[in-house]
């Protein structure tokens, strides 16, 4: 018996919708950030398998993992809520075309699992603009900002994380995003970052470099992103310079020298702990974080501000 091949119109087709139609996002270029809590899986396994109704025991077993997840998610939710609030409260500009009043804040989807989150933002123009070109780098810039805020906030709270960020074409279908940039972001975070930092993929650089010399708002954002990148001298990888001067004045402007001091002492305390216990791999993570931080401390405070008995000089 022969099987009839389905007619072309019977075959499953990808929805033919533009990237930002209300029902869902489909074919588009996406900015994707991946953020992973370091050591969280080990902490979750340590809660054990034994059932319990004892409140004190449950508090002891689960408080740390609850708190770390909350610290990861809450700053991201707060950042994007504030971004949308500012956009919605912005008064109409009579010098701009009427349709331009409908330009919206970047729509960033936050998804993930117990120990990680994804930040997904379409860089395509919206239907609300009537086909007008929105600032395509604004969503990428929002993912950059959120990644820096997450890294800063979590390190300050003694909850180390690492991650990756890349940009690429993808298809969203039935609420799920399918993109090679997702794989790149995960590999950067899980396999390449090693110590607490956010690495940036090559597609980000290829996207922003042709735009950095113009005078448009998009060119300004391209320069901001380019200037917040740094090359790690140990492995040559590009990352977000979250303590550098550009971040201090723009992306991390809401943080204070006392926040940096908390991170500085946290890094030294952990390096000391792993040095004393002979755990070389984890010692190396915090040694690299300290070496990243040291030349940037002067931006945040005078030398005496960083002195503390926990700060052991090496070399």
Coordinates of C-alpha atoms in Angstrom, one line a residue:
X1 CA 0.0 0.0 0.0
X2 CA 1.4 3.4 -0.9
X3 CA 1.2 6.4 1.4
X4 CA 0.0 9.6 -0.1
X5 CA 2.4 12.4 0.4
X6 CA 0.8 15.4 2.0
X7 CA 0.0 18.4 -0.2
X8 CA 2.2 21.4 0.4
X9 CA -0.6 23.2 2.1
X10 CA -1.1 20.3 4.5
X11 CA 2.5 20.3 5.7
X12 CA 3.2 21.9 9.0
X13 CA 4.4 25.4 8.4
X14 CA 6.1 27.8 10.8
X15 CA 3.7 30.7 11.6
X16 CA 4.3 33.6 9.3
X17 CA 4.3 36.4 11.8
X18 CA 6.6 39.3 12.3
X19 CA 8.9 39.2 15.3
X20 CA 6.7 41.2 17.6
X21 CA 3.1 40.5 16.9
X22 CA 1.0 40.3 20.0
X23 CA 0.3 36.6 19.8
X24 CA 3.9 35.6 19.9
X25 CA 7.4 36.2 18.6
X26 CA 8.7 34.2 15.7
X27 CA 11.5 34.8 13.1
X28 CA 13.8 37.4 14.5
X29 CA 17.4 38.2 15.6
X30 CA 17.5 37.7 19.3
X31 CA 19.8 39.0 22.1
X32 CA 20.2 36.1 24.6
X33 CA 21.8 36.2 28.0
X34 CA 22.4 33.1 30.2
X35 CA 23.1 33.4 33.9
X36 CA 24.1 30.4 36.1
X37 CA 24.4 30.3 39.9
X38 CA 27.8 28.8 40.7
X39 CA 27.6 25.8 43.1
X40 CA 23.8 25.9 43.3
X41 CA 23.3 22.3 42.1
X42 CA 25.6 21.1 44.8
X43 CA 23.7 23.1 47.4
X44 CA 20.4 21.7 46.1
X45 CA 21.6 18.2 46.3
X46 CA 22.8 18.8 49.9
X47 CA 19.2 19.4 50.9
X48 CA 18.7 15.7 50.7
X49 CA 15.9 13.4 49.7
X50 CA 14.4 12.7 53.1
X51 CA 10.8 14.0 53.5
X52 CA 10.1 16.2 56.5
X53 CA 7.3 18.3 58.1
X54 CA 9.6 19.8 60.7
X55 CA 9.7 23.6 60.1
X56 CA 13.0 24.1 61.7
X57 CA 14.6 21.3 59.7
X58 CA 13.1 22.6 56.4
X59 CA 14.3 26.1 57.2
X60 CA 17.8 24.8 57.8
X61 CA 17.9 22.7 54.6
X62 CA 16.2 25.1 52.2
X63 CA 16.8 28.7 53.3
X64 CA 20.1 29.1 51.4
X65 CA 18.7 27.8 48.1
X66 CA 15.5 29.8 48.4
X67 CA 17.5 33.0 49.1
X68 CA 20.0 32.5 46.2
X69 CA 17.2 31.9 43.7
X70 CA 15.4 35.0 44.9
X71 CA 18.5 37.1 44.7
X72 CA 19.0 36.0 41.1
X73 CA 15.4 36.7 40.0
X74 CA 14.3 39.7 42.0
X75 CA 16.8 42.3 40.6
X76 CA 16.0 41.3 37.0
X77 CA 12.3 41.6 37.6
X78 CA 12.8 45.0 39.3
X79 CA 15.0 46.3 36.5
X80 CA 12.6 45.4 33.7
X81 CA 9.6 46.7 35.6
X82 CA 11.3 50.0 36.1
X83 CA 12.4 50.1 32.4
X84 CA 8.7 49.7 31.3
X85 CA 7.5 52.2 33.9
X86 CA 9.9 54.8 32.6
X87 CA 8.8 54.2 29.0
X88 CA 5.1 54.3 29.8
X89 CA 5.4 57.5 31.9
X90 CA 7.5 59.3 29.2
X91 CA 5.5 62.3 27.9
X92 CA 4.7 62.5 24.2
X93 CA 7.3 64.4 22.1
X94 CA 5.7 66.7 19.6
X95 CA 8.9 66.8 17.5
X96 CA 8.6 63.1 16.7
X97 CA 6.2 61.5 14.2
X98 CA 2.9 60.4 15.8
X99 CA 3.6 56.7 15.3
X100 CA 6.9 57.0 17.1
X101 CA 5.0 57.7 20.3
X102 CA 4.3 54.0 20.4
X103 CA 7.9 52.8 20.6
X104 CA 7.9 50.6 23.6
X105 CA 10.5 49.5 26.1
X106 CA 12.4 46.3 25.0
X107 CA 10.3 43.3 25.7
X108 CA 12.7 40.9 27.5
X109 CA 11.5 37.4 28.5
X110 CA 13.0 35.9 31.6
X111 CA 12.8 32.1 31.7
X112 CA 14.9 29.4 33.4
X113 CA 15.4 26.6 35.9
X114 CA 16.3 26.4 39.5
X115 CA 20.0 27.4 39.1
X116 CA 19.9 29.5 35.9
X117 CA 17.9 32.1 33.9
X118 CA 17.7 33.1 30.2
X119 CA 17.1 36.7 29.1
X120 CA 15.6 36.7 25.6
X121 CA 14.9 39.9 23.6
X122 CA 13.9 40.3 20.0
X123 CA 15.9 43.1 18.2
X124 CA 13.3 43.4 15.4
X125 CA 11.0 46.5 15.0
X126 CA 7.5 46.3 16.4
X127 CA 4.2 46.3 14.5
X128 CA 3.1 49.2 16.7
X129 CA 5.6 51.5 14.9
X130 CA 3.7 50.9 11.6
X131 CA 6.8 49.4 10.0
X132 CA 9.1 52.2 11.2
X133 CA 12.6 51.1 12.4
X134 CA 13.0 51.0 16.1
X135 CA 16.4 51.1 17.8
X136 CA 17.4 47.5 17.3
X137 CA 20.3 47.6 19.8
X138 CA 18.1 48.8 22.7
X139 CA 17.0 45.1 23.5
X140 CA 20.6 44.0 23.4
X141 CA 21.6 46.9 25.6
X142 CA 18.9 45.9 28.1
X143 CA 20.3 42.4 28.3
X144 CA 23.8 43.8 28.8
X145 CA 22.5 46.0 31.6
X146 CA 20.5 43.3 33.3
X147 CA 23.5 40.9 33.1
X148 CA 25.7 43.5 34.9
X149 CA 23.1 44.2 37.5
X150 CA 22.7 40.5 38.2
X151 CA 26.4 39.9 38.5
X152 CA 26.9 42.9 40.8
X153 CA 23.9 42.2 43.0
X154 CA 24.6 38.5 43.4
X155 CA 28.3 38.9 44.2
X156 CA 27.4 41.6 46.7
X157 CA 25.1 39.0 48.3
X158 CA 27.8 36.4 48.4
X159 CA 26.0 34.4 45.7
X160 CA 28.5 33.9 42.8
X161 CA 27.3 33.5 39.2
X162 CA 28.7 33.3 35.7
X163 CA 27.1 33.6 32.3
X164 CA 27.2 34.2 28.6
X165 CA 25.6 36.6 26.2
X166 CA 25.2 36.3 22.4
X167 CA 23.0 37.4 19.5
X168 CA 21.6 35.5 16.6
X169 CA 18.7 34.4 14.5
X170 CA 16.0 32.2 16.0
X171 CA 12.4 31.1 15.9
X172 CA 9.9 31.4 18.8
X173 CA 7.1 28.8 18.5
X174 CA 4.5 28.0 21.2
X175 CA 6.3 30.0 23.8
X176 CA 9.7 28.4 23.2
X177 CA 12.7 30.0 21.5
X178 CA 14.9 28.0 19.2
X179 CA 18.2 29.7 18.4
X180 CA 21.9 28.8 18.0
X181 CA 22.6 31.9 20.1
X182 CA 21.1 30.1 23.1
X183 CA 23.6 27.3 22.8
X184 CA 26.4 29.8 22.4
X185 CA 25.3 31.7 25.6
X186 CA 25.1 28.5 27.6
X187 CA 28.5 27.3 26.4
X188 CA 30.1 30.6 27.2
X189 CA 28.6 30.6 30.7
X190 CA 29.0 26.9 31.7
X191 CA 32.2 25.9 29.8
X192 CA 34.2 29.0 29.3
X193 CA 33.5 31.6 32.0
X194 CA 35.0 29.5 34.9
X195 CA 35.1 32.3 37.5
X196 CA 32.3 34.9 38.2
X197 CA 32.0 36.9 35.0
X198 CA 29.7 37.3 32.0
X199 CA 31.3 36.4 28.7
X200 CA 30.2 37.9 25.3
X201 CA 30.1 36.0 22.1
X202 CA 31.6 37.0 18.8
X203 CA 28.3 37.7 17.1
X204 CA 27.7 40.6 19.5
X205 CA 31.0 42.2 18.4
X206 CA 30.1 41.6 14.7
X207 CA 26.7 43.2 15.3
X208 CA 27.9 46.4 17.0
X209 CA 31.2 47.2 15.2
X210 CA 29.7 48.5 11.9
X211 CA 27.5 50.9 13.9
X212 CA 30.0 52.5 16.3
X213 CA 31.0 55.5 14.1
X214 CA 27.6 57.1 13.5
X215 CA 25.6 59.7 15.3
X216 CA 22.3 57.9 15.7
X217 CA 21.0 56.7 19.0
X218 CA 21.8 53.1 17.8
X219 CA 25.4 54.2 17.2
X220 CA 25.6 55.6 20.7
X221 CA 24.4 52.4 22.2
X222 CA 26.8 50.4 20.0
X223 CA 29.7 52.5 21.4
X224 CA 28.5 52.0 25.0
X225 CA 28.4 48.2 24.5
X226 CA 31.8 48.2 22.8
X227 CA 33.3 50.3 25.6
X228 CA 31.9 48.1 28.4
X229 CA 33.7 45.0 27.0
X230 CA 37.1 43.9 28.2
X231 CA 39.6 41.2 27.1
X232 CA 40.7 38.9 29.9
X233 CA 44.5 38.8 29.8
X234 CA 44.6 35.1 30.9
X235 CA 42.4 33.6 28.2
X236 CA 41.7 36.4 25.8
X237 CA 38.0 36.1 26.1
X238 CA 35.7 39.1 25.9
X239 CA 33.5 39.8 29.0
X240 CA 31.4 42.6 30.5
X241 CA 33.6 44.9 32.4
X242 CA 31.2 45.3 35.3
X243 CA 33.6 47.3 37.5
X244 CA 35.1 49.4 34.8
X245 CA 34.6 53.2 34.2
X246 CA 31.9 52.8 31.5
X247 CA 29.9 50.4 33.7
X248 CA 30.4 52.7 36.8
X249 CA 29.0 55.7 35.0
X250 CA 26.2 54.0 33.0
X251 CA 25.3 50.3 33.5
X252 CA 26.1 50.0 37.3
X253 CA 25.5 53.7 38.2
X254 CA 23.1 52.6 41.0
X255 CA 25.9 50.7 42.9
X256 CA 28.1 52.3 45.6
X257 CA 31.8 51.8 46.7
X258 CA 30.5 49.9 49.7
X259 CA 29.0 47.3 47.3
X260 CA 32.3 46.9 45.6
X261 CA 34.0 46.5 49.0
X262 CA 31.5 43.7 49.9
X263 CA 32.5 41.9 46.7
X264 CA 36.2 42.5 47.3
X265 CA 36.1 41.0 50.8
X266 CA 33.8 38.1 49.6
X267 CA 36.4 37.2 47.0
X268 CA 39.2 37.3 49.5
X269 CA 37.4 35.3 52.1
X270 CA 36.6 32.6 49.6
X271 CA 40.1 32.5 48.2
X272 CA 41.5 32.2 51.7
X273 CA 39.0 29.4 52.5
X274 CA 39.9 27.3 49.5
X275 CA 43.6 28.0 49.9
X276 CA 43.5 26.7 53.5
X277 CA 41.5 23.6 52.5
X278 CA 43.7 22.9 49.4
X279 CA 40.8 23.1 46.9
X280 CA 42.8 24.4 43.9
X281 CA 40.0 24.8 41.4
X282 CA 37.8 27.0 43.5
X283 CA 40.8 28.9 44.8
X284 CA 41.6 29.7 41.2
X285 CA 38.1 31.1 40.5
X286 CA 38.4 33.7 43.3
X287 CA 42.0 34.4 42.6
X288 CA 41.1 35.4 39.0
X289 CA 38.2 37.5 40.3
X290 CA 40.6 39.3 42.6
X291 CA 43.0 39.9 39.8
X292 CA 40.2 41.3 37.7
X293 CA 39.1 43.6 40.4
X294 CA 42.4 44.9 41.7
X295 CA 43.3 47.4 38.9
X296 CA 39.7 48.8 39.0
X297 CA 39.4 49.5 42.7
X298 CA 40.8 53.0 42.4
X299 CA 37.7 54.0 40.4
X300 CA 35.6 53.2 43.4
X301 CA 37.6 54.4 46.4
X302 CA 41.1 55.3 47.8
X303 CA 43.6 52.5 48.6
X304 CA 42.9 52.5 52.3
X305 CA 39.3 51.7 51.6
X306 CA 40.3 48.2 50.5
X307 CA 42.5 47.3 53.4
X308 CA 41.2 44.6 55.7
X309 CA 42.7 41.7 57.7
X310 CA 41.0 39.3 55.3
X311 CA 43.0 40.7 52.3
X312 CA 46.0 38.5 52.0
X313 CA 48.6 39.7 49.5
X314 CA 50.1 37.1 47.2
X315 CA 53.0 37.1 44.9

